[in-house]
mmCIF file of C-alpha atoms in Angstrom:
data_model
loop_
_atom_site.group_PDB
_atom_site.id
_atom_site.type_symbol
_atom_site.label_atom_id
_atom_site.label_comp_id
_atom_site.label_asym_id
_atom_site.label_seq_id
_atom_site.Cartn_x
_atom_site.Cartn_y
_atom_site.Cartn_z
ATOM 1 C CA MET A 1 24.920 -14.061 39.460
ATOM 2 C CA ARG A 2 21.716 -12.376 38.271
ATOM 3 C CA THR A 3 19.082 -11.572 40.853
ATOM 4 C CA PRO A 4 15.502 -11.108 39.601
ATOM 5 C CA ARG A 5 13.558 -8.399 41.362
ATOM 6 C CA LEU A 6 10.127 -6.905 41.041
ATOM 7 C CA PHE A 7 10.546 -3.272 40.069
ATOM 8 C CA ARG A 8 7.722 -0.754 40.359
ATOM 9 C CA ALA A 9 7.943 2.613 38.669
ATOM 10 C CA ALA A 10 5.044 5.031 38.645
ATOM 11 C CA GLY A 11 2.299 2.464 38.622
ATOM 12 C CA LEU A 12 3.977 0.173 36.094
ATOM 13 C CA THR A 13 5.371 -3.141 37.183
ATOM 14 C CA ALA A 14 8.316 -4.749 35.430
ATOM 15 C CA LEU A 15 10.664 -7.590 36.186
ATOM 16 C CA VAL A 16 14.217 -6.305 36.364
ATOM 17 C CA VAL A 17 17.325 -8.465 36.168
ATOM 18 C CA LEU A 18 20.463 -6.940 37.624
ATOM 19 C CA CYS A 19 23.501 -8.071 35.669
ATOM 20 C CA ALA A 20 27.114 -8.327 36.692
ATOM 21 C CA PRO A 21 29.515 -5.913 34.947
ATOM 22 C CA ALA A 22 30.179 -6.666 31.285
ATOM 23 C CA GLN A 23 26.941 -8.622 30.985
ATOM 24 C CA SER A 24 23.948 -7.508 28.931
ATOM 25 C CA GLN A 25 20.473 -8.889 29.384
ATOM 26 C CA VAL A 26 17.091 -8.135 27.849
ATOM 27 C CA VAL A 27 14.705 -7.809 30.750
ATOM 28 C CA THR A 28 11.137 -7.039 29.736
ATOM 29 C CA HIS A 29 8.720 -4.527 28.296
ATOM 30 C CA ALA A 30 5.859 -2.885 30.156
ATOM 31 C CA VAL A 31 3.617 -5.297 31.959
ATOM 32 C CA SER A 32 0.767 -4.222 34.248
ATOM 33 C CA ALA A 33 -0.394 -0.880 35.568
ATOM 34 C CA GLY A 34 -0.824 -0.511 39.304
ATOM 35 C CA THR A 35 -3.789 0.906 41.118
ATOM 36 C CA GLY A 36 -4.240 4.611 41.619
ATOM 37 C CA GLN A 37 -2.508 7.392 39.707
ATOM 38 C CA SER A 38 1.082 8.272 40.441
ATOM 39 C CA ALA A 39 2.899 11.465 39.564
ATOM 40 C CA PHE A 40 4.354 9.594 36.600
ATOM 41 C CA GLU A 41 0.871 8.660 35.336
ATOM 42 C CA ALA A 42 -0.417 12.168 35.912
ATOM 43 C CA ARG A 43 2.289 13.527 33.624
ATOM 44 C CA TRP A 44 2.570 10.814 30.978
ATOM 45 C CA GLY A 45 -0.788 9.039 31.180
ATOM 46 C CA SER A 46 -1.630 5.575 32.413
ATOM 47 C CA HIS A 47 -0.929 4.080 28.958
ATOM 48 C CA ALA A 48 2.713 5.163 28.845
ATOM 49 C CA ALA A 49 5.014 2.469 27.517
ATOM 50 C CA LEU A 50 7.887 1.371 29.706
ATOM 51 C CA SER A 51 10.764 -0.837 28.649
ATOM 52 C CA ILE A 52 13.881 -1.740 30.572
ATOM 53 C CA ARG A 53 17.187 -3.136 29.454
ATOM 54 C CA SER A 54 20.187 -3.464 31.711
ATOM 55 C CA ASN A 55 23.849 -3.315 30.825
ATOM 56 C CA HIS A 56 25.067 -2.740 34.379
ATOM 57 C CA ARG A 57 23.798 -1.991 37.852
ATOM 58 C CA SER A 58 23.421 1.571 36.602
ATOM 59 C CA ARG A 59 20.558 1.436 34.136
ATOM 60 C CA LEU A 60 18.165 3.675 32.204
ATOM 61 C CA ILE A 61 14.426 3.398 32.450
ATOM 62 C CA VAL A 62 13.098 4.502 29.046
ATOM 63 C CA GLY A 63 9.433 5.075 28.299
ATOM 64 C CA LEU A 64 7.121 6.453 25.643
ATOM 65 C CA SER A 65 4.075 8.619 26.187
ATOM 66 C CA GLN A 66 1.732 6.010 24.643
ATOM 67 C CA HIS A 67 1.624 2.324 23.781
ATOM 68 C CA VAL A 68 -0.007 3.064 20.410
ATOM 69 C CA PHE A 69 0.374 6.170 18.265
ATOM 70 C CA HIS A 70 -1.940 7.001 15.373
ATOM 71 C CA ILE A 71 -1.338 8.448 11.923
ATOM 72 C CA ARG A 72 -4.402 10.666 11.708
ATOM 73 C CA ILE A 73 -6.152 12.108 8.642
ATOM 74 C CA ASP A 74 -6.431 15.863 8.169
ATOM 75 C CA PRO A 75 -10.207 16.457 8.013
ATOM 76 C CA ASP A 76 -9.813 19.287 5.499
ATOM 77 C CA THR A 77 -7.228 17.925 3.069
ATOM 78 C CA GLY A 78 -7.277 14.168 3.692
ATOM 79 C CA ALA A 79 -3.500 14.231 4.185
ATOM 80 C CA PRO A 80 -2.073 11.700 6.667
ATOM 81 C CA LEU A 81 -0.426 13.302 9.690
ATOM 82 C CA MET A 82 2.254 11.681 11.812
ATOM 83 C CA PRO A 83 1.849 11.874 15.622
ATOM 84 C CA ARG A 84 2.817 15.361 16.777
ATOM 85 C CA ASN A 85 3.148 14.926 20.516
ATOM 86 C CA ALA A 86 4.967 11.616 20.772
ATOM 87 C CA ARG A 87 7.560 11.862 23.523
ATOM 88 C CA ALA A 88 10.209 9.617 25.003
ATOM 89 C CA PHE A 89 11.502 10.013 28.535
ATOM 90 C CA VAL A 90 14.320 8.631 30.643
ATOM 91 C CA ARG A 91 14.922 8.102 34.304
ATOM 92 C CA LEU A 92 18.100 6.801 35.825
ATOM 93 C CA ALA A 93 17.564 4.079 38.406
ATOM 94 C CA ALA A 94 20.237 5.862 40.434
ATOM 95 C CA PRO A 95 19.525 9.616 40.346
ATOM 96 C CA ALA A 96 22.117 11.732 38.554
ATOM 97 C CA VAL A 97 24.081 14.314 40.502
ATOM 98 C CA GLY A 98 24.512 17.749 38.937
ATOM 99 C CA PRO A 99 22.996 19.069 35.694
ATOM 100 C CA ALA A 100 20.327 17.016 33.929
ATOM 101 C CA PRO A 101 22.077 14.607 31.575
ATOM 102 C CA VAL A 102 21.894 14.893 27.809
ATOM 103 C CA TYR A 103 21.021 11.621 26.106
ATOM 104 C CA THR A 104 21.833 10.196 22.715
ATOM 105 C CA TRP A 105 18.635 9.022 21.054
ATOM 106 C CA ARG A 106 18.052 6.703 18.148
ATOM 107 C CA ILE A 107 14.664 6.012 16.561
ATOM 108 C CA LEU A 108 13.650 2.954 14.556
ATOM 109 C CA LEU A 109 10.231 2.727 12.911
ATOM 110 C CA THR A 110 9.860 -0.447 10.867
ATOM 111 C CA TRP A 111 7.154 -2.664 9.451
ATOM 112 C CA SER A 112 7.338 -5.860 7.460
ATOM 113 C CA THR A 113 5.256 -8.714 6.195
ATOM 114 C CA ALA A 114 6.192 -11.463 3.774
ATOM 115 C CA GLY A 115 7.344 -9.729 0.615
ATOM 116 C CA VAL A 116 6.918 -6.104 1.769
ATOM 117 C CA SER A 117 8.756 -3.949 4.315
ATOM 118 C CA THR A 118 9.256 -0.281 5.162
ATOM 119 C CA ALA A 119 11.559 1.705 7.436
ATOM 120 C CA SER A 120 11.714 5.329 8.526
ATOM 121 C CA SER A 121 14.707 7.420 7.466
ATOM 122 C CA LEU A 122 15.024 8.495 11.128
ATOM 123 C CA ALA A 123 17.145 5.378 11.661
ATOM 124 C CA GLN A 124 19.942 7.102 9.743
ATOM 125 C CA ARG A 125 20.274 9.834 12.384
ATOM 126 C CA THR A 126 21.022 10.225 16.083
ATOM 127 C CA PHE A 127 19.746 13.016 18.301
ATOM 128 C CA GLN A 128 21.137 14.755 21.386
ATOM 129 C CA SER A 129 18.530 15.909 23.874
ATOM 130 C CA ALA A 130 17.604 15.960 27.518
ATOM 131 C CA SER A 131 14.524 14.079 28.705
ATOM 132 C CA PRO A 132 11.708 14.298 27.713
ATOM 133 C CA PHE A 133 12.488 14.066 23.991
ATOM 134 C CA ARG A 134 9.853 14.941 21.400
ATOM 135 C CA LEU A 135 10.093 12.456 18.535
ATOM 136 C CA PRO A 136 10.754 14.380 15.282
ATOM 137 C CA PHE A 137 8.627 12.343 12.882
ATOM 138 C CA GLY A 138 8.266 15.197 10.405
ATOM 139 C CA SER A 139 6.314 14.775 7.170
ATOM 140 C CA GLU A 140 7.576 11.310 6.195
ATOM 141 C CA ILE A 141 4.635 8.923 6.658
ATOM 142 C CA ARG A 142 5.695 5.605 8.162
ATOM 143 C CA GLY A 143 4.250 3.207 10.696
ATOM 144 C CA GLY A 144 4.829 -0.162 12.317
ATOM 145 C CA THR A 145 6.944 -0.947 15.356
ATOM 146 C CA LEU A 146 8.534 2.073 17.040
ATOM 147 C CA THR A 147 11.712 1.448 19.025
ATOM 148 C CA VAL A 148 13.433 4.339 20.811
ATOM 149 C CA TYR A 149 16.909 3.905 22.272
ATOM 150 C CA ALA A 150 18.559 6.270 24.783
ATOM 151 C CA SER A 151 22.113 6.194 26.145
ATOM 152 C CA THR A 152 24.309 8.375 28.334
ATOM 153 C CA GLN A 153 27.386 8.339 30.543
ATOM 154 C CA HIS A 154 26.617 7.897 34.225
ATOM 155 C CA GLY A 155 29.122 7.288 36.964
ATOM 156 C CA GLY A 156 31.864 6.654 34.420
ATOM 157 C CA GLU A 157 29.798 4.012 32.657
ATOM 158 C CA THR A 158 27.692 3.920 29.496
ATOM 159 C CA CYS A 159 24.133 3.012 30.337
ATOM 160 C CA TRP A 160 21.279 2.646 27.927
ATOM 161 C CA GLY A 161 17.683 1.567 27.579
ATOM 162 C CA GLU A 162 14.897 1.256 25.069
ATOM 163 C CA ALA A 163 11.114 1.501 24.763
ATOM 164 C CA ARG A 164 8.712 0.200 22.148
ATOM 165 C CA ALA A 165 5.269 1.120 20.886
ATOM 166 C CA LYS A 166 3.121 0.747 17.782
ATOM 167 C CA VAL A 167 2.362 3.340 15.109
ATOM 168 C CA VAL A 168 -0.838 2.555 13.213
ATOM 169 C CA ALA A 169 -2.838 4.500 10.633
ATOM 170 C CA ASP A 170 -6.406 5.661 10.098
ATOM 171 C CA ASN A 171 -8.253 5.212 6.820
ATOM 172 C CA PRO A 172 -9.455 8.376 5.075
ATOM 173 C CA ASP A 173 -13.142 9.058 4.572
ATOM 174 C CA GLN A 174 -14.715 7.919 1.328
ATOM 175 C CA ASP A 175 -15.299 11.495 0.157
ATOM 176 C CA GLN A 176 -11.623 12.333 0.678
ATOM 177 C CA VAL A 177 -10.569 9.295 -1.345
ATOM 178 C CA LEU A 178 -12.917 10.031 -4.248
ATOM 179 C CA LYS A 179 -11.592 13.583 -4.566
ATOM 180 C CA ALA A 180 -8.157 12.115 -5.320
ATOM 181 C CA TYR A 181 -9.387 10.656 -8.627
ATOM 182 C CA PRO A 182 -9.392 12.878 -11.735
ATOM 183 C CA ALA A 183 -12.720 14.146 -13.058
ATOM 184 C CA SER A 184 -12.703 11.891 -16.110
ATOM 185 C CA ARG A 185 -13.771 8.462 -17.287
ATOM 186 C CA LEU A 186 -10.301 7.266 -16.308
ATOM 187 C CA GLY A 187 -10.919 8.562 -12.781
ATOM 188 C CA LEU A 188 -14.280 6.811 -12.627
ATOM 189 C CA ILE A 189 -12.773 3.510 -13.795
ATOM 190 C CA ALA A 190 -9.851 3.866 -11.374
ATOM 191 C CA SER A 191 -12.231 4.515 -8.460
ATOM 192 C CA LYS A 192 -14.246 1.407 -9.370
ATOM 193 C CA ILE A 193 -11.002 -0.601 -9.459
ATOM 194 C CA GLY A 194 -10.144 0.743 -5.998
ATOM 195 C CA GLU A 195 -13.584 -0.240 -4.732
ATOM 196 C CA ALA A 196 -13.316 -3.727 -6.229
ATOM 197 C CA GLU A 197 -9.757 -4.231 -4.966
ATOM 198 C CA SER A 198 -9.924 -2.885 -1.411
ATOM 199 C CA GLY A 199 -13.280 -1.277 -0.699
ATOM 200 C CA LEU A 200 -11.311 2.023 -0.918
ATOM 201 C CA HIS A 201 -9.334 1.122 2.217
ATOM 202 C CA GLN A 202 -5.594 1.543 2.627
ATOM 203 C CA PHE A 203 -5.388 -0.132 6.045
ATOM 204 C CA THR A 204 -6.889 -3.033 7.953
ATOM 205 C CA PRO A 205 -9.147 -2.387 10.976
ATOM 206 C CA ALA A 206 -5.990 -2.791 13.088
ATOM 207 C CA GLY A 207 -4.387 0.164 11.272
ATOM 208 C CA LEU A 208 -1.782 -1.824 9.337
ATOM 209 C CA PRO A 209 -1.317 -1.819 5.544
ATOM 210 C CA LEU A 210 -3.812 -3.928 3.619
ATOM 211 C CA VAL A 211 -1.800 -6.696 1.920
ATOM 212 C CA SER A 212 -3.219 -9.548 -0.162
ATOM 213 C CA ALA A 213 -1.940 -13.104 -0.413
ATOM 214 C CA THR A 214 -0.157 -12.119 -3.645
ATOM 215 C CA PHE A 215 1.506 -9.075 -1.991
ATOM 216 C CA ASP A 216 -0.817 -6.428 -3.413
ATOM 217 C CA VAL A 217 -0.717 -3.408 -1.127
ATOM 218 C CA GLY A 218 -3.117 -0.705 -0.119
ATOM 219 C CA LEU A 219 -6.134 0.961 -1.616
ATOM 220 C CA MET A 220 -5.237 0.280 -5.260
ATOM 221 C CA GLN A 221 -3.615 -3.073 -4.388
ATOM 222 C CA LEU A 222 -0.242 -2.307 -5.971
ATOM 223 C CA ASN A 223 1.697 -5.497 -6.588
ATOM 224 C CA ALA A 224 5.100 -5.536 -4.899
ATOM 225 C CA PRO A 225 6.849 -8.416 -6.749
ATOM 226 C CA THR A 226 6.157 -6.941 -10.213
ATOM 227 C CA GLY A 227 7.119 -3.364 -9.324
ATOM 228 C CA GLY A 228 3.594 -1.994 -9.123
ATOM 229 C CA LEU A 229 4.511 -0.910 -5.604
ATOM 230 C CA SER A 230 7.486 1.376 -6.212
ATOM 231 C CA SER A 231 7.884 3.358 -2.976
ATOM 232 C CA PRO A 232 7.337 2.914 0.768
ATOM 233 C CA ASP A 233 5.246 6.107 0.584
ATOM 234 C CA GLN A 234 2.640 4.035 -1.298
ATOM 235 C CA VAL A 235 2.395 1.694 1.715
ATOM 236 C CA TRP A 236 1.618 4.326 4.359
ATOM 237 C CA ASP A 237 0.312 7.356 2.407
ATOM 238 C CA TRP A 238 -2.997 6.497 0.751
ATOM 239 C CA ARG A 239 -2.640 9.464 -1.642
ATOM 240 C CA ALA A 240 0.608 8.088 -3.051
ATOM 241 C CA ASN A 241 -1.034 4.683 -3.446
ATOM 242 C CA VAL A 242 -3.955 6.121 -5.425
ATOM 243 C CA ALA A 243 -1.688 8.284 -7.594
ATOM 244 C CA ARG A 244 0.476 5.267 -8.431
ATOM 245 C CA GLY A 245 -2.594 3.189 -9.308
ATOM 246 C CA ILE A 246 -3.852 5.901 -11.673
ATOM 247 C CA ARG A 247 -0.449 6.098 -13.390
ATOM 248 C CA ILE A 248 -0.423 2.319 -13.838
ATOM 249 C CA LEU A 249 -3.925 2.406 -15.346
ATOM 250 C CA GLU A 250 -2.897 5.206 -17.721
ATOM 251 C CA ALA A 251 0.112 3.149 -18.805
ATOM 252 C CA LYS A 252 -2.100 0.121 -19.391
ATOM 253 C CA ARG A 253 -4.314 2.228 -21.676
ATOM 254 C CA SER A 254 -1.373 3.552 -23.672
ATOM 255 C CA TYR A 255 0.087 0.073 -24.043
ATOM 256 C CA THR A 256 -3.285 -1.361 -25.024
ATOM 257 C CA GLN A 257 -3.771 1.225 -27.772
ATOM 258 C CA LEU A 258 -0.221 0.802 -29.054
ATOM 259 C CA ALA A 259 -0.388 -3.003 -28.995
ATOM 260 C CA SER A 260 -3.693 -3.228 -30.827
ATOM 261 C CA ARG A 261 -2.691 -0.573 -33.368
ATOM 262 C CA HIS A 262 0.446 -2.444 -34.371
ATOM 263 C CA ALA A 263 -0.742 -6.016 -33.846
ATOM 264 C CA PRO A 264 0.540 -8.254 -36.670
ATOM 265 C CA PRO A 265 -1.693 -10.900 -38.214
ATOM 266 C CA GLY A 266 -1.762 -13.883 -35.897
ATOM 267 C CA PHE A 267 -0.864 -11.739 -32.856
ATOM 268 C CA ARG A 268 -2.285 -13.463 -29.741
ATOM 269 C CA SER A 269 -4.212 -15.822 -31.984
ATOM 270 C CA VAL A 270 -4.853 -19.385 -30.912
ATOM 271 C CA ARG A 271 -5.875 -20.683 -34.331
ATOM 272 C CA PRO A 272 -3.016 -22.348 -36.189
ATOM 273 C CA ASP A 273 -4.557 -21.574 -39.566
ATOM 274 C CA ALA A 274 -4.251 -17.862 -38.858
ATOM 275 C CA SER A 275 -0.453 -17.893 -38.611
ATOM 276 C CA SER A 276 -0.322 -20.334 -41.551
ATOM 277 C CA GLU A 277 -2.189 -17.836 -43.703
ATOM 278 C CA TYR A 278 0.240 -15.135 -42.701
ATOM 279 C CA TRP A 279 3.334 -17.135 -43.613
ATOM 280 C CA LEU A 280 1.753 -18.342 -46.867
ATOM 281 C CA SER A 281 1.079 -14.724 -47.784
ATOM 282 C CA MET A 282 4.691 -13.814 -47.014
ATOM 283 C CA VAL A 283 6.057 -16.645 -49.213
ATOM 284 C CA ARG A 284 3.745 -15.702 -52.090
ATOM 285 C CA THR A 285 4.820 -12.082 -51.815
ATOM 286 C CA MET A 286 8.525 -13.029 -51.871
ATOM 287 C CA CYS A 287 7.841 -15.026 -55.037
ATOM 288 C CA GLY A 288 6.249 -12.036 -56.701
ATOM 289 C CA ARG A 289 2.738 -13.352 -56.413
ATOM 290 C CA ALA A 290 -0.321 -11.817 -54.789
ATOM 291 C CA PRO A 291 -0.834 -12.510 -51.105
ATOM 292 C CA ALA A 292 -3.028 -15.450 -50.262
ATOM 293 C CA VAL A 293 -5.199 -13.198 -48.113
ATOM 294 C CA ALA A 294 -5.490 -9.467 -47.677
ATOM 295 C CA ASP A 295 -4.742 -9.219 -43.981
ATOM 296 C CA SER A 296 -6.246 -6.236 -42.251
ATOM 297 C CA VAL A 297 -6.028 -6.096 -38.468
ATOM 298 C CA PRO A 298 -8.425 -3.696 -36.725
ATOM 299 C CA THR A 299 -7.469 -1.765 -33.625
ATOM 300 C CA LEU A 300 -9.391 -2.173 -30.417
ATOM 301 C CA SER A 301 -12.344 0.181 -30.522
ATOM 302 C CA SER A 302 -12.618 3.309 -28.377
ATOM 303 C CA GLU A 303 -16.322 3.635 -29.125
ATOM 304 C CA PRO A 304 -18.530 3.653 -26.006
ATOM 305 C CA GLY A 305 -20.312 0.344 -25.617
ATOM 306 C CA SER A 306 -17.972 -1.595 -27.883
ATOM 307 C CA GLY A 307 -16.542 -3.392 -24.840
ATOM 308 C CA MET A 308 -19.870 -4.394 -23.312
ATOM 309 C CA LEU A 309 -21.238 -7.911 -23.631
ATOM 310 C CA PRO A 310 -24.964 -8.580 -24.198
ATOM 311 C CA GLY A 311 -26.836 -8.428 -20.895
ATOM 312 C CA GLU A 312 -23.741 -7.469 -18.903
ATOM 313 C CA PRO A 313 -24.548 -5.492 -15.721
ATOM 314 C CA ASP A 314 -23.423 -1.864 -15.788
ATOM 315 C CA PRO A 315 -24.878 -0.089 -12.721
ATOM 316 C CA ASP A 316 -22.837 3.096 -13.251
ATOM 317 C CA HIS A 317 -23.830 3.234 -16.949
ATOM 318 C CA LEU A 318 -20.156 3.267 -17.838
ATOM 319 C CA ASP A 319 -20.730 1.662 -21.272
ATOM 320 C CA ILE A 320 -17.043 0.775 -21.619
ATOM 321 C CA SER A 321 -15.161 0.547 -24.897
ATOM 322 C CA GLN A 322 -12.910 -2.319 -25.967
ATOM 323 C CA VAL A 323 -9.849 -0.242 -25.029
ATOM 324 C CA GLU A 324 -11.245 0.382 -21.547
ATOM 325 C CA ARG A 325 -12.162 -3.267 -21.065
ATOM 326 C CA GLU A 326 -8.640 -4.327 -22.020
ATOM 327 C CA GLU A 327 -6.975 -1.783 -19.708
ATOM 328 C CA ILE A 328 -9.121 -2.941 -16.769
ATOM 329 C CA ARG A 329 -8.041 -6.530 -17.428
ATOM 330 C CA ARG A 330 -4.380 -5.558 -17.776
ATOM 331 C CA TYR A 331 -4.493 -3.756 -14.421
ATOM 332 C CA ASN A 332 -5.173 -7.126 -12.797
ATOM 333 C CA GLY A 333 -2.962 -9.093 -15.188
ATOM 334 C CA GLY A 334 -3.572 -11.008 -18.405
ATOM 335 C CA ASP A 335 -5.315 -9.950 -21.602
ATOM 336 C CA GLU A 336 -9.035 -9.595 -22.228
ATOM 337 C CA TYR A 337 -9.004 -9.921 -26.018
ATOM 338 C CA ARG A 338 -7.328 -12.053 -28.640
ATOM 339 C CA LEU A 339 -7.315 -11.898 -32.411
ATOM 340 C CA GLU A 340 -9.261 -14.507 -34.310
ATOM 341 C CA ARG A 341 -10.214 -14.997 -37.937
ATOM 342 C CA VAL A 342 -13.985 -14.889 -38.073
ATOM 343 C CA ALA A 343 -15.782 -16.180 -41.154
ATOM 344 C CA VAL A 344 -18.549 -14.017 -42.572
ATOM 345 C CA GLY A 345 -20.127 -15.853 -45.494
ATOM 346 C CA SER A 346 -17.429 -16.802 -47.977
ATOM 347 C CA GLU A 347 -14.922 -14.326 -46.515
ATOM 348 C CA SER A 348 -13.086 -14.022 -43.219
ATOM 349 C CA SER A 349 -11.516 -11.169 -41.316
ATOM 350 C CA TRP A 350 -9.498 -10.531 -38.181
ATOM 351 C CA GLN A 351 -11.572 -9.578 -35.153
ATOM 352 C CA TRP A 352 -10.908 -8.992 -31.468
ATOM 353 C CA VAL A 353 -12.877 -11.453 -29.338
ATOM 354 C CA ILE A 354 -12.993 -12.101 -25.587
ATOM 355 C CA ASP A 355 -10.298 -14.604 -24.688
ATOM 356 C CA PRO A 356 -11.863 -17.217 -22.376
ATOM 357 C CA THR A 357 -8.427 -17.870 -20.854
ATOM 358 C CA ARG A 358 -7.902 -14.122 -20.266
ATOM 359 C CA GLY A 359 -4.429 -14.212 -21.705
ATOM 360 C CA GLY A 360 -3.473 -17.518 -20.147
ATOM 361 C CA ILE A 361 -4.180 -16.821 -16.471
ATOM 362 C CA ALA A 362 -2.926 -19.811 -14.536
ATOM 363 C CA PRO A 363 -5.440 -21.810 -12.449
ATOM 364 C CA GLY A 364 -5.661 -20.323 -8.980
ATOM 365 C CA ARG A 365 -4.029 -17.075 -10.085
ATOM 366 C CA GLY A 366 -5.789 -14.023 -11.379
ATOM 367 C CA ASP A 367 -9.513 -13.506 -11.595
ATOM 368 C CA PRO A 368 -11.222 -14.449 -14.877
ATOM 369 C CA HIS A 369 -14.245 -12.373 -13.778
ATOM 370 C CA TYR A 370 -12.214 -9.306 -12.779
ATOM 371 C CA VAL A 371 -13.806 -6.966 -15.334
ATOM 372 C CA ASP A 372 -17.277 -8.002 -14.132
ATOM 373 C CA HIS A 373 -16.297 -7.234 -10.534
ATOM 374 C CA VAL A 374 -15.043 -3.778 -11.522
ATOM 375 C CA LEU A 375 -18.205 -3.019 -13.509
ATOM 376 C CA LEU A 376 -20.356 -4.010 -10.524
ATOM 377 C CA ALA A 377 -18.280 -2.024 -7.984
ATOM 378 C CA ARG A 378 -19.990 1.151 -6.741
ATOM 379 C CA SER A 379 -17.299 3.529 -5.514
ATOM 380 C CA GLY A 380 -19.594 6.538 -5.135
ATOM 381 C CA PHE A 381 -17.720 8.473 -7.828
ATOM 382 C CA ARG A 382 -20.091 10.387 -10.100
ATOM 383 C CA LEU A 383 -18.948 12.264 -13.162
ATOM 384 C CA ILE A 384 -21.317 15.171 -13.865
ATOM 385 C CA ALA A 385 -20.522 17.847 -16.458
ATOM 386 C CA GLY A 386 -16.811 17.060 -16.270
ATOM 387 C CA ARG A 387 -16.687 17.269 -12.468
ATOM 388 C CA ASN A 388 -15.963 14.555 -9.943
ATOM 389 C CA ILE A 389 -18.910 14.491 -7.540
ATOM 390 C CA ALA A 390 -18.400 12.257 -4.502
ATOM 391 C CA ALA A 391 -21.529 10.365 -3.546
ATOM 392 C CA ARG A 392 -21.976 8.731 -0.174
ATOM 393 C CA ARG A 393 -22.227 4.951 -0.129
ATOM 394 C CA GLY A 394 -25.821 3.861 -0.477
ATOM 395 C CA SER A 395 -26.889 7.071 -2.236
ATOM 396 C CA HIS A 396 -26.312 5.906 -5.802
ATOM 397 C CA ALA A 397 -28.873 6.865 -8.404
#
């Protein structure tokens, strides 16, 4: 029969259930701190995390030095830093006789939300150490729920326990983020995308990864279902998230240029007469006759200003080209332009025009005004004489 008891250890109160042999029972995690400061609190702090599990009358009391650990930002480099002084400790409910026992430790550090999850590689290892045990987080940046298990042999029995805490992350300063973007127009556009997508934040105010309803993650809102998010590093390391976003934007530009350069007549056209003209020309050519029309498809323009609409706001004086407008749209999904035959007098020619459907974005999905939002976003990035100059928010010219 199990007998519930109130167990006090160093100012922390927990409900302990003593189990008969061969039974295993989850008891509780830390509950309330007592009054005054015990020797335990003096050493580990009043916020130490205590968790108790029992697999026999001999049990381990396992704790962590804090309830919440923080991934801090290096003030000089902007690099995220895992907690350096996180420690786990063990006490046997019945004191051990002889040398201090060596414990087997296992560390789990996991986080998940619908569609996205991460886990630390520490789960693949076990560690042998006396108590206290300094958690070897190393340089791998991960956060979420931290669970530390300890086990040992005591009195001819295996006894074990666990403790839990949270690992959350700090956002970098704006200046540190802006320095991660290349000193180029691409860097300026990417920074404006980051501002429009997340406000240049990797984490929520609670220190957890910023995830949208469509599973876009972090500062550059990398989409998990489509493979935009390609590594757990991009969830917890803001630098990896930004670097991935820049690579995606570069790929969108290359694809845009290639697609428009080799677009066949009728490509992405919604006018049935356009494709009809193309096939009529093909039939006439096969019959040895002149084409019905001389099809000439222009490429999207790289000229500054060619992608701006009359009266469109442009607070950063970006003066985007058609290629840049298309790559911004493709970053969010869809297409900005389509080919249409435009009549000029008695003749007509292929021209790229803004597609009002933005490439067929489904209702409720995608943002038809995405390019406008990016143009209006003020990241603070300033490109002067080929250099990336970070400007504080609110100090824009």
